[in-house]
PDB file of C-alpha atoms in Angstrom:
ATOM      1  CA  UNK A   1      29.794 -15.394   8.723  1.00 83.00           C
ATOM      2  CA  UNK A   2      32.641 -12.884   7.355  1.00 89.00           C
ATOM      3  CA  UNK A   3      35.785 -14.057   8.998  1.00 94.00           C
ATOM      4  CA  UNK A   4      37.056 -10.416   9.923  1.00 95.00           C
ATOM      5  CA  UNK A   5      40.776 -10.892   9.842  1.00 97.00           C
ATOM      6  CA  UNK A   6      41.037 -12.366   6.413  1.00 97.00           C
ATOM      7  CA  UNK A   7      38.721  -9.811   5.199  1.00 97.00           C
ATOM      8  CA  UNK A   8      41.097  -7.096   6.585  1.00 97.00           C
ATOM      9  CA  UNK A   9      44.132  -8.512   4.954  1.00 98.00           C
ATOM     10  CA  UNK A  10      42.192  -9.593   1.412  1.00 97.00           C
ATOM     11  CA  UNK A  11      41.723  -5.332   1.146  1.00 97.00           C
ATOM     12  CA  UNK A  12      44.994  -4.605   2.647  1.00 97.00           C
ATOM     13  CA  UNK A  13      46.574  -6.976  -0.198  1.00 97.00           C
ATOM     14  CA  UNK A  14      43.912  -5.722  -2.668  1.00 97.00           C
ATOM     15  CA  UNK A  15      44.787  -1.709  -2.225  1.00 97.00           C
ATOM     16  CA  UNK A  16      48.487  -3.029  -2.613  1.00 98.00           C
ATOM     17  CA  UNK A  17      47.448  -5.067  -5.801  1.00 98.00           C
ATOM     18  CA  UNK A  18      46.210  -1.828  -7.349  1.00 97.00           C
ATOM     19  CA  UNK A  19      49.425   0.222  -6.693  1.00 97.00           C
ATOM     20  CA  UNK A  20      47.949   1.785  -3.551  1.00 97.00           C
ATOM     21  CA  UNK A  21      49.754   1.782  -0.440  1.00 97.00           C
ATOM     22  CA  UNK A  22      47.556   0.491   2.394  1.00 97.00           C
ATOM     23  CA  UNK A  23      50.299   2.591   5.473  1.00 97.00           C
ATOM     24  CA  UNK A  24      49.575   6.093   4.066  1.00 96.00           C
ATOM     25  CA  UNK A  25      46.871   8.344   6.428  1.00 96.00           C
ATOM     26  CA  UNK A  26      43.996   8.069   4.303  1.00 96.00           C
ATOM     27  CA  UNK A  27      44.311   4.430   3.632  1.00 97.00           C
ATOM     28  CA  UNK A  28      45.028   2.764   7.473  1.00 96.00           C
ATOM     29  CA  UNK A  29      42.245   1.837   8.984  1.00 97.00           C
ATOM     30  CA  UNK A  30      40.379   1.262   5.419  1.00 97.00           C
ATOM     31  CA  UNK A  31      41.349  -2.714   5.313  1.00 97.00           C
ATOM     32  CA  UNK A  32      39.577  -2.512   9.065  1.00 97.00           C
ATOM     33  CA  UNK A  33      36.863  -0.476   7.828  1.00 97.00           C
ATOM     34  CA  UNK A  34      36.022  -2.889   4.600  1.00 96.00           C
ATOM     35  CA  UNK A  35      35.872  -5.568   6.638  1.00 97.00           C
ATOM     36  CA  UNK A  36      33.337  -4.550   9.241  1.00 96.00           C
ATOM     37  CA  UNK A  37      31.105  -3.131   5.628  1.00 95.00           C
ATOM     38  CA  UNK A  38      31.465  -6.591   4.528  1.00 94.00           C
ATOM     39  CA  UNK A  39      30.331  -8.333   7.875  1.00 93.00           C
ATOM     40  CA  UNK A  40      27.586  -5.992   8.291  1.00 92.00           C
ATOM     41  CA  UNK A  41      26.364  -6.242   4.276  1.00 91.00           C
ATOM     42  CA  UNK A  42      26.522  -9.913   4.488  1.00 91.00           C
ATOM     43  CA  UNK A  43      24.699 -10.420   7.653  1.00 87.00           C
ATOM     44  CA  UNK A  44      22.344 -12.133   5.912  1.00 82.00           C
ATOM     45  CA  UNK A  45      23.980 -15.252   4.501  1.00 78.00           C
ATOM     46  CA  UNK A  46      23.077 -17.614   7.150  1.00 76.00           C
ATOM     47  CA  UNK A  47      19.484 -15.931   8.052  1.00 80.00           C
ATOM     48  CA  UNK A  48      16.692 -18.277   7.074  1.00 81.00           C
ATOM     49  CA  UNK A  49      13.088 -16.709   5.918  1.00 82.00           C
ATOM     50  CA  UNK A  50      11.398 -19.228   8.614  1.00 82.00           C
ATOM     51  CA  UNK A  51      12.644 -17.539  11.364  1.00 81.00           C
ATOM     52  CA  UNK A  52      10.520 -14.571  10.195  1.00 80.00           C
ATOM     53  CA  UNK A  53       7.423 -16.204   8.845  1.00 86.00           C
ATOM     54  CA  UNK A  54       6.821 -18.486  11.703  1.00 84.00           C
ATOM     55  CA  UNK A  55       4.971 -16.040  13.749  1.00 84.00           C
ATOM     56  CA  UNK A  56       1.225 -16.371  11.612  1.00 87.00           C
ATOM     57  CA  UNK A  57      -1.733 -15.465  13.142  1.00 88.00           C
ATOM     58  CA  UNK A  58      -5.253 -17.156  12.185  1.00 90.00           C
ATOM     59  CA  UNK A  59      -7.354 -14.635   9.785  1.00 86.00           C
ATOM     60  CA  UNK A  60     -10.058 -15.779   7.537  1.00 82.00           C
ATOM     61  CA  UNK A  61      -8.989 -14.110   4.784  1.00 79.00           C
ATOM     62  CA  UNK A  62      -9.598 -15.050   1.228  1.00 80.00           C
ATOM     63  CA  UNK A  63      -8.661 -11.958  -0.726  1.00 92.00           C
ATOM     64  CA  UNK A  64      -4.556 -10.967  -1.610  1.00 94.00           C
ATOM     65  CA  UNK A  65      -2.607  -8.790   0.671  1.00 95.00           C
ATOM     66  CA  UNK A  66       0.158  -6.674  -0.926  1.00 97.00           C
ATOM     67  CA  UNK A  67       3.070  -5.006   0.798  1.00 96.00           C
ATOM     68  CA  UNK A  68       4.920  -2.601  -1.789  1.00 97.00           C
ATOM     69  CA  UNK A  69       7.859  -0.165  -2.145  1.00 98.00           C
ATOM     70  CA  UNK A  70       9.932  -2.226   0.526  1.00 97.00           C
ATOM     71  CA  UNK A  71      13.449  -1.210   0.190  1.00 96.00           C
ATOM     72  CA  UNK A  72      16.514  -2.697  -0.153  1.00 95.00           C
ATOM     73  CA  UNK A  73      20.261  -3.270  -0.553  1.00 93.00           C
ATOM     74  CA  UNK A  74      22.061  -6.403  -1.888  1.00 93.00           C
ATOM     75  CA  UNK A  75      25.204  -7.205  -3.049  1.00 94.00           C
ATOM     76  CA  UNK A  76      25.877  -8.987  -6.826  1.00 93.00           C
ATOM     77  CA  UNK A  77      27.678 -11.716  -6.945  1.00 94.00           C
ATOM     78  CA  UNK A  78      29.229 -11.045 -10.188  1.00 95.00           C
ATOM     79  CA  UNK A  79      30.970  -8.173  -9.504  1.00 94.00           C
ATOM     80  CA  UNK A  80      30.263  -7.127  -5.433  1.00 94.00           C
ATOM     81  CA  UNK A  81      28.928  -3.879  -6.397  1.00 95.00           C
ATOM     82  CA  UNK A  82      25.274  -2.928  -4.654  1.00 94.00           C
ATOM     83  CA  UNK A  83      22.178  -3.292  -6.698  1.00 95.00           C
ATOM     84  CA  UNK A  84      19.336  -1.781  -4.333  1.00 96.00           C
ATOM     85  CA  UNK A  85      15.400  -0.842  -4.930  1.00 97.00           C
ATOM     86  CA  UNK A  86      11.907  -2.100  -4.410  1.00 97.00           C
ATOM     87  CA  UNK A  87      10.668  -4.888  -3.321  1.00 97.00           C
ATOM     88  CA  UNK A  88       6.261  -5.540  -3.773  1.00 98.00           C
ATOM     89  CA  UNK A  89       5.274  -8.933  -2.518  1.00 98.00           C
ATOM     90  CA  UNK A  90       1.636 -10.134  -2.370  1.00 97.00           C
ATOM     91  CA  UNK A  91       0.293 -13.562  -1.268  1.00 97.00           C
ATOM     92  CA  UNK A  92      -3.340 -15.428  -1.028  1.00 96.00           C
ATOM     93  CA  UNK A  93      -3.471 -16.142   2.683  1.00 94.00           C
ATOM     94  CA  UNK A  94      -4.751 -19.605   4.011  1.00 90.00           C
ATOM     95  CA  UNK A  95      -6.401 -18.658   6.375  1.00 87.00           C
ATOM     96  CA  UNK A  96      -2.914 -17.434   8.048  1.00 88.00           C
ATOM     97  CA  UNK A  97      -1.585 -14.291   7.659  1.00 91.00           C
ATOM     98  CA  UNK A  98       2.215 -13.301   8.799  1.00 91.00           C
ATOM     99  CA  UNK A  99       2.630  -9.645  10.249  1.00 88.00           C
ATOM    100  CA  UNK A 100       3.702  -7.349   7.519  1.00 86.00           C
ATOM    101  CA  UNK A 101       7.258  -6.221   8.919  1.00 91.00           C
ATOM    102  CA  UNK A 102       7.576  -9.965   8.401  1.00 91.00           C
ATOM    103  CA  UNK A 103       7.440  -9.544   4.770  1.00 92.00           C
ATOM    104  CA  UNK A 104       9.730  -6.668   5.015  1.00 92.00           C
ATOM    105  CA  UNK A 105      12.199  -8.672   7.091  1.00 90.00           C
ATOM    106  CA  UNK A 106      11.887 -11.639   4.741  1.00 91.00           C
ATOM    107  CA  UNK A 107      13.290  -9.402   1.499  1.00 92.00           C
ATOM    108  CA  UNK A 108      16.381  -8.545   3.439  1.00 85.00           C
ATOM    109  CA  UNK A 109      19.045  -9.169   1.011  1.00 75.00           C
ATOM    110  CA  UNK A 110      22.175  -9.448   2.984  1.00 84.00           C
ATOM    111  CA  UNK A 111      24.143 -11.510   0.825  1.00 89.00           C
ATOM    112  CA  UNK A 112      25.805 -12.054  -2.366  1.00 93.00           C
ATOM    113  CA  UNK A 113      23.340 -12.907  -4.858  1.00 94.00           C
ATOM    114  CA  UNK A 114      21.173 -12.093  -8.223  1.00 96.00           C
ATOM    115  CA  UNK A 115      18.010 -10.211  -8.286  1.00 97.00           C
ATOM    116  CA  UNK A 116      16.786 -13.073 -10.355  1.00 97.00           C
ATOM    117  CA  UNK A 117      17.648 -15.541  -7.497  1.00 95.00           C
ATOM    118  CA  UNK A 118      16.492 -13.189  -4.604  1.00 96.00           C
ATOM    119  CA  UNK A 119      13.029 -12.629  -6.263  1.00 97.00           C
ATOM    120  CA  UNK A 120      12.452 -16.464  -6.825  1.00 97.00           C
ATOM    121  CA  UNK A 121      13.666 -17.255  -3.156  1.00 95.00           C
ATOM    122  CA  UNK A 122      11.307 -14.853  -1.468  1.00 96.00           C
ATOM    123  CA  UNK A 123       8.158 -16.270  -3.188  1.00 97.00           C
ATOM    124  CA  UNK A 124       9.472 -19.866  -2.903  1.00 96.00           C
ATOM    125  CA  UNK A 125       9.750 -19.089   0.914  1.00 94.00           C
ATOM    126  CA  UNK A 126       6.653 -17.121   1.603  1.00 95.00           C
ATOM    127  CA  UNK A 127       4.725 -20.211  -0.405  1.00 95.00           C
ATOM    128  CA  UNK A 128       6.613 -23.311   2.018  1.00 94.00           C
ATOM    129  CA  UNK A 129       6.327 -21.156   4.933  1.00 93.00           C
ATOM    130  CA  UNK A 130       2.870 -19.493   4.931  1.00 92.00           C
ATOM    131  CA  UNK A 131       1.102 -22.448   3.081  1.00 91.00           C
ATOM    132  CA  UNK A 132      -0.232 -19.401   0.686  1.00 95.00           C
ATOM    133  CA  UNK A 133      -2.659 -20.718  -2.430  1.00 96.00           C
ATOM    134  CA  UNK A 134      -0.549 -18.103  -4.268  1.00 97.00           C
ATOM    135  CA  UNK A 135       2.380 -15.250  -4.386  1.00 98.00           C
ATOM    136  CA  UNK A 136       3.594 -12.373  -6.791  1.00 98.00           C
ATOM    137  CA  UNK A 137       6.986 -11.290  -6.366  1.00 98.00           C
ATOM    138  CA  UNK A 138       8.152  -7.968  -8.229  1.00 98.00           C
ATOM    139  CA  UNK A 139      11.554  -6.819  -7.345  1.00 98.00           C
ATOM    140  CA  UNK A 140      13.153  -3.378  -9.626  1.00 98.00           C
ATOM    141  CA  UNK A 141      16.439  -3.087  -8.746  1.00 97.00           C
ATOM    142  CA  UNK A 142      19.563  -0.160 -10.039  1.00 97.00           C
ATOM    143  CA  UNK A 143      22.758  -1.905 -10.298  1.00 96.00           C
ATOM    144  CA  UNK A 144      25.800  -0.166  -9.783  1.00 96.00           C
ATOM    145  CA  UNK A 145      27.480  -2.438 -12.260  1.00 94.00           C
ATOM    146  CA  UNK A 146      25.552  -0.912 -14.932  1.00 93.00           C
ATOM    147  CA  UNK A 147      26.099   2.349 -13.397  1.00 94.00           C
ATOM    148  CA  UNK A 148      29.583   2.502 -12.431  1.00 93.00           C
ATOM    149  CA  UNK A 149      31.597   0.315 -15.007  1.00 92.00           C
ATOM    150  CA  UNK A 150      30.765  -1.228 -18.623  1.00 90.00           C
ATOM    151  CA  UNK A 151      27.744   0.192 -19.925  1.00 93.00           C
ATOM    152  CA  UNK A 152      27.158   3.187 -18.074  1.00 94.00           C
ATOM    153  CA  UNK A 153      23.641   3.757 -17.925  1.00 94.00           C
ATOM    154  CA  UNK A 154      22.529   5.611 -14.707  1.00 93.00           C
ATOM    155  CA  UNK A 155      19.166   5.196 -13.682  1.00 94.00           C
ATOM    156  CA  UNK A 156      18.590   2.368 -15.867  1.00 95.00           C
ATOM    157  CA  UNK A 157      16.089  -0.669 -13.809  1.00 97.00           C
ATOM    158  CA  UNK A 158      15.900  -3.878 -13.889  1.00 97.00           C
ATOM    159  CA  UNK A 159      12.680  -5.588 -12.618  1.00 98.00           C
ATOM    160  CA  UNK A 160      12.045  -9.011 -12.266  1.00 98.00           C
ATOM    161  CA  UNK A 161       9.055 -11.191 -11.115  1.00 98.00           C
ATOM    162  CA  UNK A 162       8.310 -13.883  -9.709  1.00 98.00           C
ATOM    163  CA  UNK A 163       4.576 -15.686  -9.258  1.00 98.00           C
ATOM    164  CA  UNK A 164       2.832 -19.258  -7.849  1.00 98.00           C
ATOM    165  CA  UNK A 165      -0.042 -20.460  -7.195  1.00 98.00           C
ATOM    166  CA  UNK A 166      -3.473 -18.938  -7.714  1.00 97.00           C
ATOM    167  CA  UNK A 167      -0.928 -15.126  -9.541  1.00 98.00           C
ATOM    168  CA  UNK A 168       0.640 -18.173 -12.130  1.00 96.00           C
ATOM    169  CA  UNK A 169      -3.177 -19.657 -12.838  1.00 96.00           C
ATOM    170  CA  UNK A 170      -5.131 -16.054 -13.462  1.00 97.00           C
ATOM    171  CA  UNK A 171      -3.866 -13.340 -15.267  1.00 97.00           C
ATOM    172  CA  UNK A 172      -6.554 -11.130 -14.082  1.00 97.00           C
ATOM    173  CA  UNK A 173      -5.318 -11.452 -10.560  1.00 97.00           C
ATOM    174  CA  UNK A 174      -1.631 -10.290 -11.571  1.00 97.00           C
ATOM    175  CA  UNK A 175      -2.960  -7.287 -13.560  1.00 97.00           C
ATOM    176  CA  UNK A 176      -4.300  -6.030 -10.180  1.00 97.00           C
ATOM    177  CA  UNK A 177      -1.289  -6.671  -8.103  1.00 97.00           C
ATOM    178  CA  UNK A 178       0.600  -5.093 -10.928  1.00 97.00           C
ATOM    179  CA  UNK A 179      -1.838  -1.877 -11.414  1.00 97.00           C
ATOM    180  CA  UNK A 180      -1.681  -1.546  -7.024  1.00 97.00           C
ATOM    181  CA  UNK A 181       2.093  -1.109  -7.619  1.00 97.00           C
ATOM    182  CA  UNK A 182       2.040   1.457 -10.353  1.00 95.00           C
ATOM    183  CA  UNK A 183      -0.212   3.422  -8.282  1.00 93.00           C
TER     184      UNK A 183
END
């Protein structure tokens, strides 16, 4: 939980760090501003992926569901600068199946963190939680700190992946999920 009142005088002391001074118009409510951004943007780092994929219902389904282009926002933790895109997760039911705004819900990213570490933690969870025989995880993600500052590539993506279960046994199986998510 962002503690409010140190956040409002960490960017007060940060805009006078930088030569800024945080009394003139444009600047006095900023420090107020920044902090509620902050509370709101890292709403997340307490949430837990159960509370989501508890609610299963019982579907005798053998074949993989995917859920694709699910956006998002995140914070990195290396430089707290966004990094936001797609999310595409699919998962080999067990004969339980979680509603799909669950999945949505469940990439959330509403917390300092990596993309790396975000895509592992949403398969690891949807594997514990829904008991799935397998899941594929494929997260491409712009980062502003590529954008913005040191190298300076716009547009540039980085995509990472993530798979278990019955996607890390058969490569066929991940060729689909992959070819469903270029189309």
């Amino acid at each position: 939980m962002v503690d409010i009142e140190k956040t409002e005088k960490a960017i007060r002391d940060l805009l006078v760090a930088i030569g800024e001074d945080p009394d003139r118009p444009g600047l006095a409510e900023t420090p107020k501003r920044c902090a509620k951004m902050y509370a709101e943007l890292l709403a997340g780092m307490d949430s837990d992926a159960q509370e989501h994929l508890s609610k299963q219902f019982d579907v005798p389904h053998s074949e993989f569901l995917l859920e694709k282009d699910i956006p998002f926002y995140s914070l990195c933790e290396h430089h707290l600068l966004p990094f936001f895109g797609k999310a595409h997760i699919a998962y080999l039911p067990n004969d339980r199946v979680v509603g799909l705004s669950k999945l949505a819900r469940t990439v959330e990213a509403r917390r300092l963190q990596l993309q790396e570490q975000m895509t592992t933690q949403i398969a690891d969870d949807i594997m514990r939680h829904l008991d799935a025989r397998g899941v594929m995880v494929v997260i491409e993600a712009e980062h502003l700190c590529m954008t913005m500052r040191g190298v300076k590539k716009p547009g540039a993506k980085t995509i990472t992946t993530c798979v278990r279960g019955a996607f890390e046994e058969q490569a066929e199986l991940r060729a689909t999920v992959l070819s469903l998510i270029r189309q």
